[in-house]
mmCIF file of C-alpha atoms and ligand atoms in Angstrom:
data_model
loop_
_atom_site.group_PDB
_atom_site.id
_atom_site.type_symbol
_atom_site.label_atom_id
_atom_site.label_comp_id
_atom_site.label_asym_id
_atom_site.label_seq_id
_atom_site.Cartn_x
_atom_site.Cartn_y
_atom_site.Cartn_z
ATOM 1 C CA VAL Y 14 -38.750 10.375 3.986
ATOM 2 C CA VAL Y 15 -35.651 11.651 2.257
ATOM 3 C CA GLU Y 16 -33.800 14.059 4.495
ATOM 4 C CA ASN Y 17 -31.833 16.915 3.093
ATOM 5 C CA HIS Y 18 -28.348 15.576 3.617
ATOM 6 C CA THR Y 19 -26.614 18.912 3.365
ATOM 7 C CA ALA Y 20 -28.692 20.484 6.149
ATOM 8 C CA ASN Y 21 -26.222 19.838 8.985
ATOM 9 C CA LEU Y 22 -23.166 19.190 6.934
ATOM 10 C CA TYR Y 23 -20.884 21.705 8.600
ATOM 11 C CA ASN Y 24 -22.237 21.584 12.077
ATOM 12 C CA PHE Y 25 -21.142 18.402 13.843
ATOM 13 C CA PRO Y 26 -19.528 18.579 17.277
ATOM 14 C CA MET Y 27 -16.376 16.468 17.419
ATOM 15 C CA ARG Y 28 -15.511 14.040 20.192
ATOM 16 C CA LYS Y 29 -12.262 14.677 22.009
ATOM 17 C CA PHE Y 30 -9.356 12.520 20.886
ATOM 18 C CA GLU Y 31 -5.657 11.890 21.161
ATOM 19 C CA PHE Y 32 -3.769 11.447 17.935
ATOM 20 C CA THR Y 33 -0.601 9.381 17.495
ATOM 21 C CA PHE Y 34 0.911 8.306 14.228
ATOM 22 C CA PRO Y 35 4.307 6.932 15.207
ATOM 23 C CA THR Y 36 5.107 4.880 12.094
ATOM 24 C CA ARG Y 37 7.663 6.318 9.698
ATOM 25 C CA ILE Y 38 6.362 5.567 6.202
ATOM 26 C CA ILE Y 39 8.649 5.463 3.179
ATOM 27 C CA PHE Y 40 6.414 5.334 0.109
ATOM 28 C CA SER Y 41 7.678 5.120 -3.463
ATOM 29 C CA ARG Y 42 7.973 2.793 -6.399
ATOM 30 C CA GLY Y 43 11.393 1.263 -5.841
ATOM 31 C CA ALA Y 44 11.436 1.903 -2.064
ATOM 32 C CA PHE Y 45 12.315 -1.773 -1.530
ATOM 33 C CA ASP Y 46 15.779 -1.143 -2.987
ATOM 34 C CA ARG Y 47 16.462 1.272 -0.112
ATOM 35 C CA VAL Y 48 15.726 -1.329 2.569
ATOM 36 C CA GLY Y 49 19.411 -1.721 3.515
ATOM 37 C CA GLU Y 50 19.957 1.925 4.360
ATOM 38 C CA ILE Y 51 16.522 2.184 6.060
ATOM 39 C CA ILE Y 52 16.726 -0.919 8.255
ATOM 40 C CA SER Y 53 20.447 -1.135 9.089
ATOM 41 C CA PRO Y 54 20.345 1.310 12.031
ATOM 42 C CA LEU Y 55 17.949 -1.026 13.900
ATOM 43 C CA GLY Y 56 20.586 -3.690 14.658
ATOM 44 C CA HIS Y 57 22.629 -6.603 13.399
ATOM 45 C CA SER Y 58 20.294 -9.569 13.394
ATOM 46 C CA PHE Y 59 16.737 -9.718 12.156
ATOM 47 C CA LEU Y 60 13.857 -12.163 12.149
ATOM 48 C CA LEU Y 61 12.387 -12.072 8.653
ATOM 49 C CA VAL Y 62 8.752 -13.218 8.752
ATOM 50 C CA THR Y 63 7.010 -14.260 5.509
ATOM 51 C CA GLY Y 64 4.209 -16.488 4.291
ATOM 52 C CA ARG Y 65 4.887 -19.998 3.013
ATOM 53 C CA ASN Y 66 5.928 -19.324 -0.578
ATOM 54 C CA SER Y 67 5.138 -16.108 -2.379
ATOM 55 C CA ALA Y 68 7.847 -13.784 -0.997
ATOM 56 C CA LYS Y 69 10.480 -16.415 -1.781
ATOM 57 C CA LYS Y 70 9.024 -17.257 -5.185
ATOM 58 C CA LEU Y 71 9.073 -13.593 -6.213
ATOM 59 C CA GLY Y 72 12.729 -13.430 -5.260
ATOM 60 C CA LEU Y 73 12.057 -10.876 -2.516
ATOM 61 C CA VAL Y 74 13.770 -12.923 0.185
ATOM 62 C CA ASP Y 75 16.973 -13.197 -1.858
ATOM 63 C CA ARG Y 76 16.833 -9.512 -2.752
ATOM 64 C CA LEU Y 77 16.388 -8.591 0.904
ATOM 65 C CA ARG Y 78 19.351 -10.761 1.946
ATOM 66 C CA LYS Y 79 21.525 -8.941 -0.620
ATOM 67 C CA LEU Y 80 20.284 -5.520 0.477
ATOM 68 C CA LEU Y 81 21.119 -6.397 4.093
ATOM 69 C CA GLU Y 82 24.467 -8.021 3.353
ATOM 70 C CA GLY Y 83 26.613 -8.399 6.465
ATOM 71 C CA LYS Y 84 23.544 -8.655 8.734
ATOM 72 C CA LYS Y 85 22.196 -11.893 10.163
ATOM 73 C CA ILE Y 86 18.813 -12.753 8.672
ATOM 74 C CA VAL Y 87 16.811 -15.543 10.303
ATOM 75 C CA HIS Y 88 13.985 -16.490 7.938
ATOM 76 C CA PHE Y 89 10.692 -17.715 9.429
ATOM 77 C CA ASN Y 90 8.259 -18.627 6.645
ATOM 78 C CA GLY Y 91 5.607 -20.284 8.796
ATOM 79 C CA ILE Y 92 2.689 -17.828 8.504
ATOM 80 C CA THR Y 93 -0.552 -18.913 6.784
ATOM 81 C CA PRO Y 94 -3.618 -16.807 5.908
ATOM 82 C CA ASN Y 95 -5.715 -16.179 9.058
ATOM 83 C CA PRO Y 96 -2.514 -16.553 11.159
ATOM 84 C CA LYS Y 97 -2.670 -18.966 14.086
ATOM 85 C CA VAL Y 98 -1.536 -18.889 17.724
ATOM 86 C CA GLU Y 99 0.821 -21.804 17.173
ATOM 87 C CA GLU Y 100 2.576 -20.073 14.239
ATOM 88 C CA VAL Y 101 3.207 -16.984 16.346
ATOM 89 C CA GLU Y 102 4.612 -19.161 19.153
ATOM 90 C CA ARG Y 103 7.065 -20.813 16.773
ATOM 91 C CA GLY Y 104 8.189 -17.382 15.562
ATOM 92 C CA VAL Y 105 8.746 -16.184 19.132
ATOM 93 C CA GLU Y 106 10.774 -19.291 19.988
ATOM 94 C CA LEU Y 107 13.007 -18.793 16.938
ATOM 95 C CA ALA Y 108 13.468 -15.066 17.591
ATOM 96 C CA ARG Y 109 14.471 -15.760 21.218
ATOM 97 C CA ARG Y 110 16.855 -18.580 20.305
ATOM 98 C CA GLU Y 111 18.597 -16.427 17.710
ATOM 99 C CA GLY Y 112 18.559 -13.274 19.859
ATOM 100 C CA VAL Y 113 17.344 -10.972 17.064
ATOM 101 C CA ASP Y 114 17.348 -7.184 17.418
ATOM 102 C CA ALA Y 115 14.257 -6.495 15.309
ATOM 103 C CA VAL Y 116 11.548 -8.134 13.204
ATOM 104 C CA ILE Y 117 10.925 -7.600 9.482
ATOM 105 C CA ALA Y 118 7.446 -8.475 8.187
ATOM 106 C CA LEU Y 119 7.453 -9.075 4.432
ATOM 107 C CA GLY Y 120 4.002 -9.962 3.100
ATOM 108 C CA GLY Y 121 0.308 -9.221 3.446
ATOM 109 C CA GLY Y 122 -1.905 -8.561 6.463
ATOM 110 C CA SER Y 123 -1.535 -12.048 7.920
ATOM 111 C CA VAL Y 124 2.255 -11.833 7.917
ATOM 112 C CA MET Y 125 2.269 -8.313 9.375
ATOM 113 C CA ASP Y 126 -0.297 -9.165 12.077
ATOM 114 C CA ALA Y 127 1.565 -12.312 13.136
ATOM 115 C CA SER Y 128 4.825 -10.325 13.174
ATOM 116 C CA LYS Y 129 3.279 -7.764 15.531
ATOM 117 C CA PHE Y 130 2.495 -10.541 18.008
ATOM 118 C CA VAL Y 131 5.976 -12.070 17.611
ATOM 119 C CA ALA Y 132 7.761 -8.721 18.040
ATOM 120 C CA ALA Y 133 5.731 -7.843 21.145
ATOM 121 C CA LEU Y 134 5.861 -11.315 22.745
ATOM 122 C CA VAL Y 135 9.658 -11.671 22.567
ATOM 123 C CA PRO Y 136 10.302 -9.034 25.255
ATOM 124 C CA SER Y 137 6.908 -9.346 27.009
ATOM 125 C CA GLY Y 138 6.655 -13.124 27.581
ATOM 126 C CA GLY Y 139 3.441 -15.061 28.053
ATOM 127 C CA ARG Y 140 1.207 -16.682 25.459
ATOM 128 C CA PRO Y 141 -0.528 -14.907 22.557
ATOM 129 C CA TRP Y 142 -4.130 -15.658 23.543
ATOM 130 C CA GLU Y 143 -3.606 -14.211 27.061
ATOM 131 C CA TYR Y 144 -3.195 -10.844 25.363
ATOM 132 C CA VAL Y 145 -6.124 -11.326 22.979
ATOM 133 C CA THR Y 146 -8.463 -12.008 25.910
ATOM 134 C CA GLY Y 147 -7.091 -9.029 27.839
ATOM 135 C CA GLU Y 148 -5.549 -11.051 30.714
ATOM 136 C CA LYS Y 149 -2.215 -9.444 29.886
ATOM 137 C CA LYS Y 150 -1.230 -6.191 28.181
ATOM 138 C CA PHE Y 151 1.813 -5.555 26.028
ATOM 139 C CA SER Y 152 3.980 -2.718 27.265
ATOM 140 C CA THR Y 153 6.860 -3.117 24.836
ATOM 141 C CA SER Y 154 7.949 -4.677 21.545
ATOM 142 C CA LEU Y 155 11.024 -5.300 19.436
ATOM 143 C CA PRO Y 156 11.206 -2.768 16.586
ATOM 144 C CA LEU Y 157 9.061 -3.942 13.689
ATOM 145 C CA VAL Y 158 9.628 -3.051 10.038
ATOM 146 C CA ALA Y 159 6.624 -3.726 7.823
ATOM 147 C CA ILE Y 160 7.106 -4.269 4.094
ATOM 148 C CA PRO Y 161 3.596 -4.782 2.717
ATOM 149 C CA THR Y 162 3.170 -6.700 -0.529
ATOM 150 C CA VAL Y 163 -0.640 -6.390 -0.694
ATOM 151 C CA PRO Y 164 -2.814 -3.254 -0.513
ATOM 152 C CA ALA Y 165 -5.503 -4.369 1.924
ATOM 153 C CA SER Y 166 -5.050 -4.571 5.687
ATOM 154 C CA GLY Y 167 -3.323 -1.267 6.416
ATOM 155 C CA SER Y 168 -1.468 -3.253 9.067
ATOM 156 C CA GLU Y 169 1.835 -1.640 7.983
ATOM 157 C CA ALA Y 170 0.898 1.527 9.896
ATOM 158 C CA ASP Y 171 -1.718 0.756 12.549
ATOM 159 C CA PRO Y 172 -1.889 -0.621 16.099
ATOM 160 C CA PHE Y 173 -4.147 -3.630 15.301
ATOM 161 C CA ALA Y 174 -3.515 -7.310 14.713
ATOM 162 C CA VAL Y 175 -5.853 -10.248 14.195
ATOM 163 C CA LEU Y 176 -5.124 -13.778 15.375
ATOM 164 C CA SER Y 177 -6.907 -17.115 14.996
ATOM 165 C CA ASN Y 178 -7.205 -19.788 17.656
ATOM 166 C CA PRO Y 179 -8.196 -23.021 15.864
ATOM 167 C CA GLU Y 180 -8.748 -24.882 19.164
ATOM 168 C CA ILE Y 181 -11.807 -22.769 19.894
ATOM 169 C CA LYS Y 182 -12.476 -21.771 16.245
ATOM 170 C CA GLU Y 183 -12.139 -18.133 17.114
ATOM 171 C CA LYS Y 184 -10.526 -15.213 15.291
ATOM 172 C CA ARG Y 185 -10.138 -11.953 17.157
ATOM 173 C CA GLY Y 186 -8.538 -8.575 16.726
ATOM 174 C CA LEU Y 187 -6.376 -6.837 19.312
ATOM 175 C CA PHE Y 188 -5.469 -3.182 19.675
ATOM 176 C CA SER Y 189 -2.189 -2.372 21.384
ATOM 177 C CA PRO Y 190 0.028 0.721 21.222
ATOM 178 C CA ALA Y 191 2.941 -1.779 21.174
ATOM 179 C CA PHE Y 192 1.740 -2.950 17.731
ATOM 180 C CA TRP Y 193 2.612 0.228 15.803
ATOM 181 C CA PRO Y 194 5.379 -0.726 13.342
ATOM 182 C CA ARG Y 195 8.500 1.423 13.701
ATOM 183 C CA ILE Y 196 8.911 1.761 9.922
ATOM 184 C CA ALA Y 197 6.781 0.897 6.893
ATOM 185 C CA VAL Y 198 8.489 0.519 3.521
ATOM 186 C CA TRP Y 199 5.696 0.840 0.952
ATOM 187 C CA ASP Y 200 6.806 -0.082 -2.559
ATOM 188 C CA PRO Y 201 3.800 -0.377 -4.933
ATOM 189 C CA LEU Y 202 6.029 -2.234 -7.443
ATOM 190 C CA LEU Y 203 5.858 -5.266 -5.123
ATOM 191 C CA THR Y 204 2.105 -5.426 -5.754
ATOM 192 C CA HIS Y 205 2.259 -5.476 -9.556
ATOM 193 C CA THR Y 206 2.430 -9.269 -9.824
ATOM 194 C CA LEU Y 207 -0.377 -10.067 -7.375
ATOM 195 C CA PRO Y 208 -3.078 -12.443 -8.636
ATOM 196 C CA SER Y 209 -6.368 -10.692 -9.235
ATOM 197 C CA SER Y 210 -8.170 -12.759 -6.559
ATOM 198 C CA VAL Y 211 -5.816 -11.250 -3.959
ATOM 199 C CA LEU Y 212 -6.325 -7.740 -5.355
ATOM 200 C CA ARG Y 213 -10.123 -8.148 -5.250
ATOM 201 C CA ASP Y 214 -9.994 -9.192 -1.599
ATOM 202 C CA GLY Y 215 -7.781 -6.198 -0.891
ATOM 203 C CA VAL Y 216 -10.095 -3.707 -2.564
ATOM 204 C CA VAL Y 217 -13.082 -4.885 -0.515
ATOM 205 C CA ASP Y 218 -11.018 -4.866 2.678
ATOM 206 C CA ILE Y 219 -9.914 -1.252 2.092
ATOM 207 C CA ILE Y 220 -13.471 -0.101 1.365
ATOM 208 C CA SER Y 221 -14.722 -1.927 4.472
ATOM 209 C CA HIS Y 222 -12.083 -0.363 6.726
ATOM 210 C CA ALA Y 223 -12.974 3.102 5.490
ATOM 211 C CA LEU Y 224 -16.704 2.511 6.006
ATOM 212 C CA GLU Y 225 -16.676 0.937 9.487
ATOM 213 C CA GLY Y 226 -16.323 4.181 11.453
ATOM 214 C CA TYR Y 227 -18.294 6.172 8.881
ATOM 215 C CA ILE Y 228 -21.317 3.906 9.416
ATOM 216 C CA SER Y 229 -21.006 3.122 13.124
ATOM 217 C CA GLY Y 230 -19.484 6.301 14.582
ATOM 218 C CA ASP Y 231 -20.691 9.821 15.156
ATOM 219 C CA GLU Y 232 -20.952 12.361 12.382
ATOM 220 C CA ALA Y 233 -17.693 14.243 11.781
ATOM 221 C CA THR Y 234 -17.426 16.567 8.816
ATOM 222 C CA LEU Y 235 -13.784 16.220 7.811
ATOM 223 C CA GLN Y 236 -13.589 12.523 8.567
ATOM 224 C CA ASN Y 237 -16.743 11.892 6.510
ATOM 225 C CA GLY Y 238 -15.204 13.752 3.593
ATOM 226 C CA PHE Y 239 -11.909 11.821 3.842
ATOM 227 C CA THR Y 240 -13.830 8.558 3.908
ATOM 228 C CA GLU Y 241 -15.920 9.351 0.853
ATOM 229 C CA VAL Y 242 -12.875 10.452 -1.145
ATOM 230 C CA ILE Y 243 -10.958 7.320 -0.177
ATOM 231 C CA VAL Y 244 -13.801 4.965 -1.136
ATOM 232 C CA LYS Y 245 -14.370 6.785 -4.435
ATOM 233 C CA THR Y 246 -10.647 6.746 -5.216
ATOM 234 C CA VAL Y 247 -10.396 3.030 -4.447
ATOM 235 C CA MET Y 248 -13.351 2.316 -6.742
ATOM 236 C CA LYS Y 249 -11.903 4.349 -9.630
ATOM 237 C CA SER Y 250 -8.400 2.948 -9.098
ATOM 238 C CA TRP Y 251 -9.752 -0.595 -9.097
ATOM 239 C CA GLU Y 252 -11.555 0.035 -12.388
ATOM 240 C CA ARG Y 253 -8.300 1.304 -13.895
ATOM 241 C CA VAL Y 254 -6.201 -1.552 -12.462
ATOM 242 C CA SER Y 255 -8.765 -4.036 -13.826
ATOM 243 C CA ARG Y 256 -8.221 -2.524 -17.266
ATOM 244 C CA GLY Y 257 -4.478 -3.117 -16.905
ATOM 245 C CA ASP Y 258 -3.251 0.245 -15.579
ATOM 246 C CA LYS Y 259 -0.621 -0.812 -13.027
ATOM 247 C CA GLU Y 260 0.235 2.771 -12.104
ATOM 248 C CA SER Y 261 -3.100 3.070 -10.314
ATOM 249 C CA MET Y 262 -1.782 0.548 -7.787
ATOM 250 C CA ASP Y 263 -0.067 3.529 -6.122
ATOM 251 C CA ASP Y 264 -3.438 4.939 -5.051
ATOM 252 C CA LEU Y 265 -4.710 1.555 -3.886
ATOM 253 C CA CYS Y 266 -1.586 1.102 -1.756
ATOM 254 C CA TRP Y 267 -1.781 4.487 -0.077
ATOM 255 C CA ALA Y 268 -5.562 4.193 0.345
ATOM 256 C CA SER Y 269 -5.056 0.918 2.207
ATOM 257 C CA THR Y 270 -2.864 2.696 4.769
ATOM 258 C CA LEU Y 271 -5.175 5.703 5.118
ATOM 259 C CA ALA Y 272 -8.447 3.752 5.277
ATOM 260 C CA ILE Y 273 -7.671 2.264 8.691
ATOM 261 C CA SER Y 274 -5.741 5.258 10.031
ATOM 262 C CA PRO Y 275 -6.787 7.720 12.747
ATOM 263 C CA PHE Y 276 -7.192 10.350 10.018
ATOM 264 C CA LEU Y 277 -10.599 8.740 9.420
ATOM 265 C CA SER Y 278 -11.471 7.408 12.865
ATOM 266 C CA ALA Y 279 -10.317 10.128 15.281
ATOM 267 C CA GLY Y 280 -13.048 12.242 16.811
ATOM 268 C CA ARG Y 281 -16.058 10.111 16.006
ATOM 269 C CA GLY Y 282 -15.749 6.782 17.837
ATOM 270 C CA GLY Y 283 -17.427 3.837 16.147
ATOM 271 C CA HIS Y 284 -16.719 0.128 15.977
ATOM 272 C CA PHE Y 285 -15.607 -2.477 13.444
ATOM 273 C CA VAL Y 286 -19.058 -4.062 13.304
ATOM 274 C CA LEU Y 287 -18.795 -5.658 9.853
ATOM 275 C CA HIS Y 288 -15.331 -6.981 10.719
ATOM 276 C CA GLY Y 289 -16.752 -8.561 13.868
ATOM 277 C CA ILE Y 290 -19.178 -10.602 11.749
ATOM 278 C CA GLU Y 291 -16.513 -11.484 9.175
ATOM 279 C CA HIS Y 292 -14.032 -12.652 11.819
ATOM 280 C CA ALA Y 293 -16.649 -15.060 13.147
ATOM 281 C CA LEU Y 294 -17.145 -16.353 9.595
ATOM 282 C CA SER Y 295 -13.486 -16.944 8.666
ATOM 283 C CA GLY Y 296 -12.762 -18.096 12.240
ATOM 284 C CA ILE Y 297 -15.114 -21.011 11.602
ATOM 285 C CA TYR Y 298 -14.271 -21.447 7.897
ATOM 286 C CA ASP Y 299 -10.507 -21.188 7.666
ATOM 287 C CA HIS Y 300 -10.560 -21.515 3.849
ATOM 288 C CA ILE Y 301 -12.536 -18.259 3.507
ATOM 289 C CA SER Y 302 -10.244 -15.275 3.026
ATOM 290 C CA HIS Y 303 -10.963 -12.120 5.016
ATOM 291 C CA GLY Y 304 -11.622 -10.107 1.842
ATOM 292 C CA SER Y 305 -14.036 -12.570 0.286
ATOM 293 C CA GLY Y 306 -15.941 -12.896 3.568
ATOM 294 C CA LEU Y 307 -16.291 -9.111 3.636
ATOM 295 C CA ALA Y 308 -17.341 -9.111 -0.038
ATOM 296 C CA ALA Y 309 -20.276 -11.392 0.797
ATOM 297 C CA LEU Y 310 -21.293 -9.426 3.906
ATOM 298 C CA LEU Y 311 -20.737 -5.770 2.926
ATOM 299 C CA ILE Y 312 -23.945 -4.951 1.019
ATOM 300 C CA PRO Y 313 -26.248 -7.063 3.263
ATOM 301 C CA TYR Y 314 -24.723 -5.343 6.312
ATOM 302 C CA LEU Y 315 -25.239 -1.883 4.798
ATOM 303 C CA LYS Y 316 -28.839 -2.713 3.866
ATOM 304 C CA ILE Y 317 -29.814 -3.805 7.384
ATOM 305 C CA VAL Y 318 -27.846 -1.078 9.156
ATOM 306 C CA ALA Y 319 -29.501 1.492 6.836
ATOM 307 C CA GLU Y 320 -32.822 0.720 8.510
ATOM 308 C CA LYS Y 321 -31.285 2.017 11.761
ATOM 309 C CA ARG Y 322 -29.062 4.757 10.342
ATOM 310 C CA PRO Y 323 -30.708 5.855 7.106
ATOM 311 C CA ARG Y 324 -28.980 9.217 6.954
ATOM 312 C CA ARG Y 325 -25.500 7.726 7.290
ATOM 313 C CA VAL Y 326 -26.010 5.203 4.511
ATOM 314 C CA SER Y 327 -27.837 7.707 2.308
ATOM 315 C CA SER Y 328 -24.933 10.158 2.635
ATOM 316 C CA LEU Y 329 -22.672 7.382 1.421
ATOM 317 C CA THR Y 330 -24.758 6.469 -1.621
ATOM 318 C CA LYS Y 331 -25.153 10.164 -2.408
ATOM 319 C CA ALA Y 332 -21.371 10.592 -2.357
ATOM 320 C CA LEU Y 333 -20.637 7.440 -4.358
ATOM 321 C CA PHE Y 334 -23.489 7.317 -6.872
ATOM 322 C CA ASP Y 335 -25.253 10.648 -6.489
ATOM 323 C CA VAL Y 336 -28.334 8.785 -5.245
ATOM 324 C CA TYR Y 337 -29.709 10.059 -1.961
ATOM 325 C CA HIS Y 338 -31.873 7.114 -1.115
ATOM 326 C CA TRP Y 339 -30.060 4.229 0.484
ATOM 327 C CA ASN Y 340 -32.201 1.472 -1.007
ATOM 328 C CA THR Y 341 -31.656 2.564 -4.612
ATOM 329 C CA GLY Y 342 -28.097 3.648 -3.835
ATOM 330 C CA LEU Y 343 -27.121 0.280 -2.347
ATOM 331 C CA GLY Y 344 -28.602 -1.347 -5.439
ATOM 332 C CA GLU Y 345 -26.115 0.713 -7.466
ATOM 333 C CA PHE Y 346 -23.310 -0.279 -5.131
ATOM 334 C CA GLU Y 347 -24.157 -3.965 -5.511
ATOM 335 C CA LYS Y 348 -24.336 -3.593 -9.285
ATOM 336 C CA TRP Y 349 -20.898 -1.953 -9.250
ATOM 337 C CA MET Y 350 -19.442 -4.799 -7.165
ATOM 338 C CA LYS Y 351 -20.812 -7.360 -9.628
ATOM 339 C CA GLU Y 352 -19.607 -5.426 -12.667
ATOM 340 C CA TRP Y 353 -16.052 -5.203 -11.326
ATOM 341 C CA GLY Y 354 -15.807 -8.786 -10.089
ATOM 342 C CA LEU Y 355 -16.028 -8.136 -6.366
ATOM 343 C CA HIS Y 356 -19.392 -9.673 -5.498
ATOM 344 C CA LYS Y 357 -19.487 -12.939 -3.517
ATOM 345 C CA THR Y 358 -22.083 -15.039 -1.692
ATOM 346 C CA LEU Y 359 -21.672 -17.189 1.402
ATOM 347 C CA LYS Y 360 -23.076 -20.073 -0.604
ATOM 348 C CA GLU Y 361 -20.315 -19.959 -3.201
ATOM 349 C CA LEU Y 362 -17.754 -19.555 -0.413
ATOM 350 C CA GLY Y 363 -19.035 -22.797 1.109
ATOM 351 C CA ALA Y 364 -20.299 -21.320 4.398
ATOM 352 C CA ARG Y 365 -23.403 -23.420 4.976
ATOM 353 C CA ASP Y 366 -23.788 -23.367 8.753
ATOM 354 C CA LEU Y 367 -25.194 -19.866 9.214
ATOM 355 C CA LYS Y 368 -26.387 -20.748 12.742
ATOM 356 C CA ALA Y 369 -22.806 -21.412 13.829
ATOM 357 C CA VAL Y 370 -21.585 -18.113 12.338
ATOM 358 C CA GLU Y 371 -24.486 -16.256 13.954
ATOM 359 C CA GLY Y 372 -23.725 -17.811 17.351
ATOM 360 C CA LYS Y 373 -20.007 -17.008 17.199
ATOM 361 C CA ALA Y 374 -20.527 -13.484 15.849
ATOM 362 C CA TRP Y 375 -23.057 -12.714 18.574
ATOM 363 C CA GLU Y 376 -20.826 -14.197 21.266
ATOM 364 C CA THR Y 377 -17.735 -12.215 20.247
ATOM 365 C CA SER Y 378 -19.252 -9.021 18.801
ATOM 366 C CA HIS Y 379 -22.717 -8.381 20.243
ATOM 367 C CA ARG Y 380 -21.518 -5.158 21.857
ATOM 368 C CA ARG Y 381 -20.355 -3.851 18.496
ATOM 369 C CA LEU Y 382 -23.595 -4.906 16.821
ATOM 370 C CA GLU Y 383 -25.677 -3.306 19.554
ATOM 371 C CA SER Y 384 -23.707 -0.075 19.145
ATOM 372 C CA VAL Y 385 -25.503 0.373 15.798
ATOM 373 C CA ASP Y 386 -28.814 -1.025 17.155
ATOM 374 C CA LEU Y 387 -28.452 -4.386 15.435
ATOM 375 C CA SER Y 388 -30.187 -7.251 17.245
ATOM 376 C CA ARG Y 389 -29.412 -10.949 16.975
ATOM 377 C CA ASP Y 390 -32.356 -11.161 14.614
ATOM 378 C CA ASP Y 391 -30.788 -8.451 12.407
ATOM 379 C CA LEU Y 392 -27.522 -10.412 12.430
ATOM 380 C CA ARG Y 393 -29.383 -13.482 11.197
ATOM 381 C CA ARG Y 394 -31.018 -11.403 8.437
ATOM 382 C CA ILE Y 395 -27.588 -10.129 7.313
ATOM 383 C CA LEU Y 396 -26.236 -13.681 7.086
ATOM 384 C CA GLU Y 397 -29.303 -14.936 5.240
ATOM 385 C CA ALA Y 398 -29.121 -12.071 2.748
ATOM 386 C CA ALA Y 399 -25.421 -12.768 2.219
ATOM 387 C CA TYR Y 400 -26.048 -16.466 1.578
ATOM 388 C CA ASP Y 401 -27.240 -16.244 -2.038
HETATM 389 FE FE1 FE2 S 521 -9.979 -5.927 7.323
#
């Protein structure tokens, strides 16, 4: 039965919420050149956290040193994709030894997430995983400046960070008010040289962030509208960027910040269900990037969750493709992902042990899955559908 999706459109009660958005965001092409004036007031010595190569190769590290001339910059380039406990611990040790005043994260989501842990652990003490498991809670942090180079995670202006623990093959997210960056310097020009594989991962990550609360939370009129506009804008921007229009990177960059912000999530609750499954996947298979894991899981997840929440998913396909029937609409969505190079399967990603992923995802995220009435059997069906 196709429900009339406009029937209750303006009549949803909102949950109560508290809204904080403490990050100062400086957004413009060329913002990176203003880093000296923006960051200088935070102190005299800084821990600069980057990935292994790319920030240095692009000359960003040298540029930053020039822009912060006269300040002490301690460079820590030890962060890998799916950042690990041990990398964070090395960053903390270095920051303590050098007595830095603040932390600068220059890179993508992995670098920013690891930097959040480093900045909070320096004054808080303890070991990273004690906070992930909830044994300890951060109450403070060194000031953190985020300079994103990839539109994807939204980590530059949110209170979340994800960490991997290879010893137990687990990857988990943590929310902490101490994780809000003090400042985000968003310069879309830094994203213009990204390889297209990284951009593809980013696009799927942004769309997934926007959809998590939309699918799993309560109805909320304004937030639904924001979400639909963001997903549509990301899709159109990605089409334009794929055709070579670099200026559309501006919209992708800002969408990545908004997609995970409280502007979308406040007042409706909801959980990061799809992310829970993906974290289990890339926790076991370290070579699988977060974005490509999501790309394999997104449509299968939406198809199974649509059986439980048909109106939610139908509203989405109506907004995106003007098709108010989720089955046909998700077919369109899948076709779009294939056409624009975003579609992936678990098989091509080399994730063969679906049982292991199912076990880990259920162990770490069954509460999230159950919040949208997904059983362990449904989880298995999602993984099987994502396989090929
Ligand atoms: Fe994500």
